[in-house]
PDB file of C-alpha atoms in Angstrom:
ATOM      1  CA  UNK A  11     -90.517 -32.050  55.131  1.00  0.00           C
ATOM      2  CA  UNK A  12     -92.086 -29.950  57.841  1.00  0.00           C
ATOM      3  CA  UNK A  13     -93.558 -31.150  61.100  1.00  0.00           C
ATOM      4  CA  UNK A  14     -97.224 -32.101  60.697  1.00  0.00           C
ATOM      5  CA  UNK A  15     -99.806 -30.089  62.580  1.00  0.00           C
ATOM      6  CA  UNK A  16    -100.931 -31.631  65.881  1.00  0.00           C
ATOM      7  CA  UNK A  17    -104.022 -33.813  65.530  1.00  0.00           C
ATOM      8  CA  UNK A  18    -105.941 -32.182  68.358  1.00  0.00           C
ATOM      9  CA  UNK A  19    -108.169 -29.297  69.244  1.00  0.00           C
ATOM     10  CA  UNK A  20    -106.455 -26.157  70.472  1.00  0.00           C
ATOM     11  CA  UNK A  21    -106.243 -26.285  74.267  1.00  0.00           C
ATOM     12  CA  UNK A  22    -106.853 -30.031  74.553  1.00  0.00           C
ATOM     13  CA  UNK A  23    -103.363 -30.892  75.793  1.00  0.00           C
ATOM     14  CA  UNK A  24    -104.292 -34.198  77.428  1.00  0.00           C
ATOM     15  CA  UNK A  25    -106.091 -35.503  74.338  1.00  0.00           C
ATOM     16  CA  UNK A  26    -109.390 -36.367  76.018  1.00  0.00           C
ATOM     17  CA  UNK A  27    -111.337 -34.363  73.412  1.00  0.00           C
ATOM     18  CA  UNK A  28    -112.479 -31.890  76.068  1.00  0.00           C
ATOM     19  CA  UNK A  29    -110.984 -28.516  76.976  1.00  0.00           C
ATOM     20  CA  UNK A  30    -111.274 -28.229  80.750  1.00  0.00           C
ATOM     21  CA  UNK A  31    -109.435 -27.609  84.005  1.00  0.00           C
ATOM     22  CA  UNK A  32    -107.283 -30.724  83.479  1.00  0.00           C
ATOM     23  CA  UNK A  33    -105.719 -29.022  80.474  1.00  0.00           C
ATOM     24  CA  UNK A  34    -105.122 -25.901  82.562  1.00  0.00           C
ATOM     25  CA  UNK A  35    -103.378 -27.969  85.242  1.00  0.00           C
ATOM     26  CA  UNK A  36    -101.159 -29.586  82.591  1.00  0.00           C
ATOM     27  CA  UNK A  37    -100.075 -26.231  81.129  1.00  0.00           C
ATOM     28  CA  UNK A  38     -99.443 -24.725  84.573  1.00  0.00           C
ATOM     29  CA  UNK A  39     -97.244 -27.706  85.389  1.00  0.00           C
ATOM     30  CA  UNK A  40     -95.324 -27.207  82.153  1.00  0.00           C
ATOM     31  CA  UNK A  41     -94.744 -23.508  82.853  1.00  0.00           C
ATOM     32  CA  UNK A  42     -93.514 -24.198  86.392  1.00  0.00           C
ATOM     33  CA  UNK A  43     -91.458 -27.315  85.639  1.00  0.00           C
ATOM     34  CA  UNK A  44     -90.428 -26.794  82.011  1.00  0.00           C
ATOM     35  CA  UNK A  45     -91.006 -30.488  81.252  1.00  0.00           C
ATOM     36  CA  UNK A  46     -92.433 -31.183  77.810  1.00  0.00           C
ATOM     37  CA  UNK A  47     -95.025 -33.890  77.136  1.00  0.00           C
ATOM     38  CA  UNK A  48     -97.069 -35.363  74.310  1.00  0.00           C
ATOM     39  CA  UNK A  49     -99.818 -32.973  73.332  1.00  0.00           C
ATOM     40  CA  UNK A  50     -98.019 -29.882  74.639  1.00  0.00           C
ATOM     41  CA  UNK A  51     -98.170 -28.246  71.206  1.00  0.00           C
ATOM     42  CA  UNK A  52    -101.967 -28.392  71.473  1.00  0.00           C
ATOM     43  CA  UNK A  53    -101.754 -25.974  74.396  1.00  0.00           C
ATOM     44  CA  UNK A  54    -100.783 -23.068  72.130  1.00  0.00           C
ATOM     45  CA  UNK A  55    -104.348 -21.816  72.025  1.00  0.00           C
ATOM     46  CA  UNK A  56    -103.558 -18.271  70.872  1.00  0.00           C
ATOM     47  CA  UNK A  57    -101.229 -19.475  68.112  1.00  0.00           C
ATOM     48  CA  UNK A  58     -98.141 -17.444  69.091  1.00  0.00           C
ATOM     49  CA  UNK A  59     -95.891 -20.554  69.021  1.00  0.00           C
ATOM     50  CA  UNK A  60     -95.431 -20.375  72.810  1.00  0.00           C
ATOM     51  CA  UNK A  61     -97.290 -22.209  75.533  1.00  0.00           C
ATOM     52  CA  UNK A  62     -97.587 -19.803  78.447  1.00  0.00           C
ATOM     53  CA  UNK A  63     -99.964 -18.088  80.857  1.00  0.00           C
ATOM     54  CA  UNK A  64    -101.721 -16.283  77.972  1.00  0.00           C
ATOM     55  CA  UNK A  65    -102.869 -19.664  76.676  1.00  0.00           C
ATOM     56  CA  UNK A  66    -104.053 -20.515  80.181  1.00  0.00           C
ATOM     57  CA  UNK A  67    -106.347 -17.481  80.332  1.00  0.00           C
ATOM     58  CA  UNK A  68    -107.677 -18.213  76.848  1.00  0.00           C
ATOM     59  CA  UNK A  69    -108.636 -21.735  77.921  1.00  0.00           C
ATOM     60  CA  UNK A  70    -110.146 -20.376  81.134  1.00  0.00           C
ATOM     61  CA  UNK A  71    -112.333 -18.173  78.934  1.00  0.00           C
ATOM     62  CA  UNK A  72    -113.702 -21.297  77.260  1.00  0.00           C
ATOM     63  CA  UNK A  73    -114.340 -23.076  80.556  1.00  0.00           C
ATOM     64  CA  UNK A  74    -116.072 -20.038  82.071  1.00  0.00           C
ATOM     65  CA  UNK A  75    -117.967 -19.114  78.921  1.00  0.00           C
ATOM     66  CA  UNK A  76    -120.933 -16.928  79.745  1.00  0.00           C
ATOM     67  CA  UNK A  77    -119.591 -15.443  83.005  1.00  0.00           C
ATOM     68  CA  UNK A  78    -121.133 -12.088  83.877  1.00  0.00           C
ATOM     69  CA  UNK A  79    -118.022 -10.378  85.282  1.00  0.00           C
ATOM     70  CA  UNK A  80    -116.115  -8.166  82.846  1.00  0.00           C
ATOM     71  CA  UNK A  81    -112.348  -8.481  82.443  1.00  0.00           C
ATOM     72  CA  UNK A  82    -110.111  -6.410  84.696  1.00  0.00           C
ATOM     73  CA  UNK A  83    -108.204  -3.603  83.010  1.00  0.00           C
ATOM     74  CA  UNK A  84    -106.085  -2.536  85.988  1.00  0.00           C
ATOM     75  CA  UNK A  85    -105.048  -3.945  89.354  1.00  0.00           C
ATOM     76  CA  UNK A  86    -103.099  -2.989  92.476  1.00  0.00           C
ATOM     77  CA  UNK A  87    -100.815  -5.366  94.352  1.00  0.00           C
ATOM     78  CA  UNK A  88    -100.865  -5.059  98.142  1.00  0.00           C
ATOM     79  CA  UNK A  89     -98.382  -6.578 100.605  1.00  0.00           C
ATOM     80  CA  UNK A  90     -99.108  -6.354 104.322  1.00  0.00           C
ATOM     81  CA  UNK A  91     -98.293  -8.648 107.229  1.00  0.00           C
ATOM     82  CA  UNK A  92     -97.034 -11.311 104.800  1.00  0.00           C
ATOM     83  CA  UNK A  93    -100.373 -11.377 102.981  1.00  0.00           C
ATOM     84  CA  UNK A  94    -100.197 -10.586  99.271  1.00  0.00           C
ATOM     85  CA  UNK A  95    -103.465  -9.527  97.631  1.00  0.00           C
ATOM     86  CA  UNK A  96    -104.559  -8.170  94.271  1.00  0.00           C
ATOM     87  CA  UNK A  97    -107.247  -5.509  94.037  1.00  0.00           C
ATOM     88  CA  UNK A  98    -108.571  -5.648  90.455  1.00  0.00           C
ATOM     89  CA  UNK A  99    -111.476  -3.836  88.780  1.00  0.00           C
ATOM     90  CA  UNK A 100    -112.835  -6.995  87.181  1.00  0.00           C
ATOM     91  CA  UNK A 101    -112.177 -10.642  86.367  1.00  0.00           C
ATOM     92  CA  UNK A 102    -108.553 -11.860  86.431  1.00  0.00           C
ATOM     93  CA  UNK A 103    -107.765 -14.891  84.289  1.00  0.00           C
ATOM     94  CA  UNK A 104    -104.393 -15.721  85.823  1.00  0.00           C
ATOM     95  CA  UNK A 105    -101.568 -14.308  87.911  1.00  0.00           C
ATOM     96  CA  UNK A 106     -97.959 -15.394  87.456  1.00  0.00           C
ATOM     97  CA  UNK A 107     -95.320 -14.131  89.879  1.00  0.00           C
ATOM     98  CA  UNK A 108     -91.627 -14.681  90.523  1.00  0.00           C
ATOM     99  CA  UNK A 109     -90.346 -14.038  94.047  1.00  0.00           C
ATOM    100  CA  UNK A 110     -86.804 -13.862  95.385  1.00  0.00           C
ATOM    101  CA  UNK A 111     -86.312 -14.791  99.019  1.00  0.00           C
ATOM    102  CA  UNK A 112     -84.084 -16.214 101.718  1.00  0.00           C
ATOM    103  CA  UNK A 113     -83.724 -19.790 102.913  1.00  0.00           C
ATOM    104  CA  UNK A 114     -86.374 -19.415 105.652  1.00  0.00           C
ATOM    105  CA  UNK A 115     -89.131 -18.480 103.195  1.00  0.00           C
ATOM    106  CA  UNK A 116     -92.466 -20.323 103.299  1.00  0.00           C
ATOM    107  CA  UNK A 117     -95.595 -19.769 101.203  1.00  0.00           C
ATOM    108  CA  UNK A 118     -99.241 -20.853 101.252  1.00  0.00           C
ATOM    109  CA  UNK A 119    -101.337 -20.147  98.154  1.00  0.00           C
ATOM    110  CA  UNK A 120    -105.029 -19.352  98.188  1.00  0.00           C
ATOM    111  CA  UNK A 121    -107.420 -22.280  97.784  1.00  0.00           C
ATOM    112  CA  UNK A 122    -110.023 -20.000  96.210  1.00  0.00           C
ATOM    113  CA  UNK A 123    -108.937 -20.398  92.585  1.00  0.00           C
ATOM    114  CA  UNK A 124    -109.414 -22.751  89.660  1.00  0.00           C
ATOM    115  CA  UNK A 125    -105.743 -23.769  89.921  1.00  0.00           C
ATOM    116  CA  UNK A 126    -102.987 -22.527  92.259  1.00  0.00           C
ATOM    117  CA  UNK A 127     -99.479 -23.976  92.204  1.00  0.00           C
ATOM    118  CA  UNK A 128     -95.845 -22.960  92.701  1.00  0.00           C
ATOM    119  CA  UNK A 129     -92.291 -24.211  92.386  1.00  0.00           C
ATOM    120  CA  UNK A 130     -89.268 -23.159  94.453  1.00  0.00           C
ATOM    121  CA  UNK A 131     -85.725 -23.370  93.092  1.00  0.00           C
ATOM    122  CA  UNK A 132     -83.050 -22.257  95.573  1.00  0.00           C
ATOM    123  CA  UNK A 133     -83.905 -18.634  96.428  1.00  0.00           C
ATOM    124  CA  UNK A 134     -86.564 -18.148  93.741  1.00  0.00           C
ATOM    125  CA  UNK A 135     -90.236 -19.148  93.678  1.00  0.00           C
ATOM    126  CA  UNK A 136     -92.560 -18.983  90.667  1.00  0.00           C
ATOM    127  CA  UNK A 137     -96.302 -19.241  91.266  1.00  0.00           C
ATOM    128  CA  UNK A 138     -99.380 -19.306  89.057  1.00  0.00           C
ATOM    129  CA  UNK A 139    -102.913 -18.678  90.293  1.00  0.00           C
ATOM    130  CA  UNK A 140    -105.657 -19.261  87.728  1.00  0.00           C
ATOM    131  CA  UNK A 141    -109.019 -17.450  87.985  1.00  0.00           C
ATOM    132  CA  UNK A 142    -108.641 -16.304  91.617  1.00  0.00           C
ATOM    133  CA  UNK A 143    -111.979 -15.939  93.386  1.00  0.00           C
ATOM    134  CA  UNK A 144    -110.737 -13.595  96.127  1.00  0.00           C
ATOM    135  CA  UNK A 145    -108.298 -10.690  96.419  1.00  0.00           C
ATOM    136  CA  UNK A 146    -105.879 -12.668  98.609  1.00  0.00           C
ATOM    137  CA  UNK A 147    -103.303 -14.554  96.528  1.00  0.00           C
ATOM    138  CA  UNK A 148    -100.967 -16.040  99.130  1.00  0.00           C
ATOM    139  CA  UNK A 149     -99.496 -15.739 102.598  1.00  0.00           C
ATOM    140  CA  UNK A 150     -95.724 -15.821 103.038  1.00  0.00           C
ATOM    141  CA  UNK A 151     -93.321 -15.892 105.962  1.00  0.00           C
ATOM    142  CA  UNK A 152     -89.734 -14.709 105.781  1.00  0.00           C
ATOM    143  CA  UNK A 153     -88.139 -12.013 103.654  1.00  0.00           C
ATOM    144  CA  UNK A 154     -89.182 -11.845 100.000  1.00  0.00           C
ATOM    145  CA  UNK A 155     -89.391  -9.501  97.029  1.00  0.00           C
ATOM    146  CA  UNK A 156     -91.594  -9.547  93.921  1.00  0.00           C
ATOM    147  CA  UNK A 157     -89.226  -9.742  90.950  1.00  0.00           C
ATOM    148  CA  UNK A 158     -91.895 -10.120  88.257  1.00  0.00           C
ATOM    149  CA  UNK A 159     -95.681 -10.164  88.035  1.00  0.00           C
ATOM    150  CA  UNK A 160     -97.961 -10.921  85.102  1.00  0.00           C
ATOM    151  CA  UNK A 161    -101.700 -10.429  85.442  1.00  0.00           C
ATOM    152  CA  UNK A 162    -103.550 -11.555  82.333  1.00  0.00           C
ATOM    153  CA  UNK A 163    -106.956 -11.930  80.718  1.00  0.00           C
ATOM    154  CA  UNK A 164    -108.009 -13.069  77.283  1.00  0.00           C
ATOM    155  CA  UNK A 165    -107.351  -9.570  75.954  1.00  0.00           C
ATOM    156  CA  UNK A 166    -103.741  -9.551  77.169  1.00  0.00           C
ATOM    157  CA  UNK A 167    -101.844  -8.345  80.203  1.00  0.00           C
ATOM    158  CA  UNK A 168    -103.453  -6.126  82.846  1.00  0.00           C
ATOM    159  CA  UNK A 169    -101.652  -3.029  84.122  1.00  0.00           C
ATOM    160  CA  UNK A 170    -100.490  -3.654  87.705  1.00  0.00           C
ATOM    161  CA  UNK A 171     -99.670  -0.927  90.215  1.00  0.00           C
ATOM    162  CA  UNK A 172     -97.059  -1.985  92.763  1.00  0.00           C
ATOM    163  CA  UNK A 173     -97.236  -0.794  96.409  1.00  0.00           C
ATOM    164  CA  UNK A 174     -95.362   2.483  96.946  1.00  0.00           C
ATOM    165  CA  UNK A 175     -95.730   3.044 100.704  1.00  0.00           C
ATOM    166  CA  UNK A 176     -93.700   1.780 103.631  1.00  0.00           C
ATOM    167  CA  UNK A 177     -95.890  -0.473 105.800  1.00  0.00           C
ATOM    168  CA  UNK A 178     -95.394  -2.133 109.173  1.00  0.00           C
ATOM    169  CA  UNK A 179     -97.552  -5.114 110.082  1.00  0.00           C
ATOM    170  CA  UNK A 180     -99.227  -5.727 113.412  1.00  0.00           C
ATOM    171  CA  UNK A 181     -96.893  -7.424 115.871  1.00  0.00           C
ATOM    172  CA  UNK A 182     -97.311 -11.076 116.767  1.00  0.00           C
ATOM    173  CA  UNK A 183     -97.647 -12.109 119.483  1.00  0.00           C
ATOM    174  CA  UNK A 184     -99.066  -8.999 121.082  1.00  0.00           C
ATOM    175  CA  UNK A 185     -99.149  -8.747 124.100  1.00  0.00           C
ATOM    176  CA  UNK A 186     -95.809 -10.550 124.262  1.00  0.00           C
ATOM    177  CA  UNK A 187     -93.056 -11.777 126.554  1.00  0.00           C
ATOM    178  CA  UNK A 188     -90.210 -11.409 125.836  1.00  0.00           C
ATOM    179  CA  UNK A 189     -90.131 -11.350 121.978  1.00  0.00           C
ATOM    180  CA  UNK A 190     -92.477 -10.181 119.263  1.00  0.00           C
ATOM    181  CA  UNK A 191     -92.148 -10.043 115.471  1.00  0.00           C
ATOM    182  CA  UNK A 192     -93.339  -7.678 112.750  1.00  0.00           C
ATOM    183  CA  UNK A 193     -92.909  -7.491 108.998  1.00  0.00           C
ATOM    184  CA  UNK A 194     -91.942  -4.272 107.230  1.00  0.00           C
ATOM    185  CA  UNK A 195     -92.615  -3.772 103.523  1.00  0.00           C
ATOM    186  CA  UNK A 196     -90.082  -1.551 101.754  1.00  0.00           C
ATOM    187  CA  UNK A 197     -91.240  -0.396  98.276  1.00  0.00           C
ATOM    188  CA  UNK A 198     -87.711   0.425  97.012  1.00  0.00           C
ATOM    189  CA  UNK A 199     -84.097  -0.098  98.038  1.00  0.00           C
ATOM    190  CA  UNK A 200     -82.993   2.569 100.490  1.00  0.00           C
ATOM    191  CA  UNK A 201     -82.207   3.582 104.047  1.00  0.00           C
ATOM    192  CA  UNK A 202     -84.696   2.331 106.644  1.00  0.00           C
ATOM    193  CA  UNK A 203     -84.732   2.918 110.396  1.00  0.00           C
ATOM    194  CA  UNK A 204     -86.656   0.674 112.786  1.00  0.00           C
ATOM    195  CA  UNK A 205     -86.748   1.861 116.383  1.00  0.00           C
ATOM    196  CA  UNK A 206     -88.699   1.195 119.567  1.00  0.00           C
ATOM    197  CA  UNK A 207     -89.923   4.019 121.839  1.00  0.00           C
ATOM    198  CA  UNK A 208     -91.519   4.063 125.264  1.00  0.00           C
ATOM    199  CA  UNK A 209     -94.649   6.073 126.051  1.00  0.00           C
ATOM    200  CA  UNK A 210     -92.436   9.027 127.074  1.00  0.00           C
ATOM    201  CA  UNK A 211     -91.088   9.205 123.525  1.00  0.00           C
ATOM    202  CA  UNK A 212     -87.631   7.929 124.475  1.00  0.00           C
ATOM    203  CA  UNK A 213     -85.893   5.535 122.072  1.00  0.00           C
ATOM    204  CA  UNK A 214     -85.194   2.277 123.914  1.00  0.00           C
ATOM    205  CA  UNK A 215     -84.062  -0.020 121.089  1.00  0.00           C
ATOM    206  CA  UNK A 216     -82.822   0.091 117.491  1.00  0.00           C
ATOM    207  CA  UNK A 217     -83.972  -2.872 115.412  1.00  0.00           C
ATOM    208  CA  UNK A 218     -82.436  -1.721 112.124  1.00  0.00           C
ATOM    209  CA  UNK A 219     -80.622   1.320 110.837  1.00  0.00           C
ATOM    210  CA  UNK A 220     -79.199   1.426 107.319  1.00  0.00           C
ATOM    211  CA  UNK A 221     -79.908   0.139 103.838  1.00  0.00           C
ATOM    212  CA  UNK A 222     -82.709  -2.351 103.272  1.00  0.00           C
ATOM    213  CA  UNK A 223     -83.630  -3.963  99.980  1.00  0.00           C
ATOM    214  CA  UNK A 224     -87.082  -3.672  98.453  1.00  0.00           C
ATOM    215  CA  UNK A 225     -89.545  -6.277  99.631  1.00  0.00           C
ATOM    216  CA  UNK A 226     -91.043  -7.702 102.803  1.00  0.00           C
ATOM    217  CA  UNK A 227     -88.724  -8.225 105.788  1.00  0.00           C
ATOM    218  CA  UNK A 228     -89.327  -9.889 109.158  1.00  0.00           C
ATOM    219  CA  UNK A 229     -88.036  -8.132 112.280  1.00  0.00           C
ATOM    220  CA  UNK A 230     -87.990  -9.423 115.873  1.00  0.00           C
ATOM    221  CA  UNK A 231     -87.663  -7.410 119.078  1.00  0.00           C
ATOM    222  CA  UNK A 232     -86.408  -9.191 122.180  1.00  0.00           C
ATOM    223  CA  UNK A 233     -87.453  -7.061 125.156  1.00  0.00           C
ATOM    224  CA  UNK A 234     -86.103  -9.331 127.881  1.00  0.00           C
ATOM    225  CA  UNK A 235     -84.286  -6.403 129.546  1.00  0.00           C
ATOM    226  CA  UNK A 236     -87.267  -4.030 129.382  1.00  0.00           C
ATOM    227  CA  UNK A 237     -90.041  -3.388 131.924  1.00  0.00           C
ATOM    228  CA  UNK A 238     -93.676  -4.224 131.278  1.00  0.00           C
ATOM    229  CA  UNK A 239     -95.692  -1.608 129.450  1.00  0.00           C
ATOM    230  CA  UNK A 240     -96.723  -0.110 126.130  1.00  0.00           C
ATOM    231  CA  UNK A 241     -94.114   0.576 123.435  1.00  0.00           C
ATOM    232  CA  UNK A 242     -94.177   1.966 119.897  1.00  0.00           C
ATOM    233  CA  UNK A 243     -92.306   0.362 117.009  1.00  0.00           C
ATOM    234  CA  UNK A 244     -91.571   3.004 114.374  1.00  0.00           C
ATOM    235  CA  UNK A 245     -90.386   2.389 110.797  1.00  0.00           C
ATOM    236  CA  UNK A 246     -89.187   5.285 108.648  1.00  0.00           C
ATOM    237  CA  UNK A 247     -87.799   5.641 105.128  1.00  0.00           C
ATOM    238  CA  UNK A 248     -88.104   8.010 102.193  1.00  0.00           C
ATOM    239  CA  UNK A 249     -91.367   6.170 101.390  1.00  0.00           C
ATOM    240  CA  UNK A 250     -93.019   7.222 104.652  1.00  0.00           C
ATOM    241  CA  UNK A 251     -93.460   6.421 108.327  1.00  0.00           C
ATOM    242  CA  UNK A 252     -95.346   3.537 109.941  1.00  0.00           C
ATOM    243  CA  UNK A 253     -95.991   2.883 113.639  1.00  0.00           C
ATOM    244  CA  UNK A 254     -97.338  -0.087 115.602  1.00  0.00           C
ATOM    245  CA  UNK A 255     -98.164  -0.379 119.312  1.00  0.00           C
ATOM    246  CA  UNK A 256     -96.929  -3.396 121.263  1.00  0.00           C
ATOM    247  CA  UNK A 257     -97.539  -4.440 124.869  1.00  0.00           C
ATOM    248  CA  UNK A 258     -94.855  -6.168 126.934  1.00  0.00           C
ATOM    249  CA  UNK A 259     -96.364  -8.179 129.784  1.00  0.00           C
ATOM    250  CA  UNK A 260     -94.021  -9.953 132.197  1.00  0.00           C
TER     251      UNK A 260
END
């Protein structure tokens, strides 16, 4: 005989007869950890036989019933200075992202959301942010790349535009002595040059020259052998040119 239908209301995964943020937390934990539990089948709110982020946004719709903000239909992802933000034209039910990164990667999720959680496994991190209340999603340090992003509302997935320009963050510290660091965002694999020039336009250091993978990369300049003064850090690739001023003070 077949498996009997779960004796619960759709979305009530913890069986407390109420569909609320506790159910959202339980489903997010399941998606990130892959650990099943009693009542999980009750999380399939949209009836597609899969418990995933689409069920999360459906439950969020119940919790936030009556909200005035209309659903987003499109969004743009921005990555600058290790800060990842999402500019959407309306309400976002949930964001799920998978990042690849190196061993020195660190991440801090926004606290302005109904639920925000992540799991890291070796060189991959999966995060889910439910009903974000601000554009900023998280801040990261170290090299990373966005392998997958899902932005969803009750009506389905939202079209997301990925960043297409080369960007160079502000240096920190600045002024500095003797080292300062910047992050460069590369929109696609390709050749990237990172050089330092003095105010006379003379190249005084090469930080990188050659292929660089898509994503955000940290770069450090040690100017111990340079004289005090203003310098320009210049990044160039087929995606554009970016320049930042730095001040060496000894």
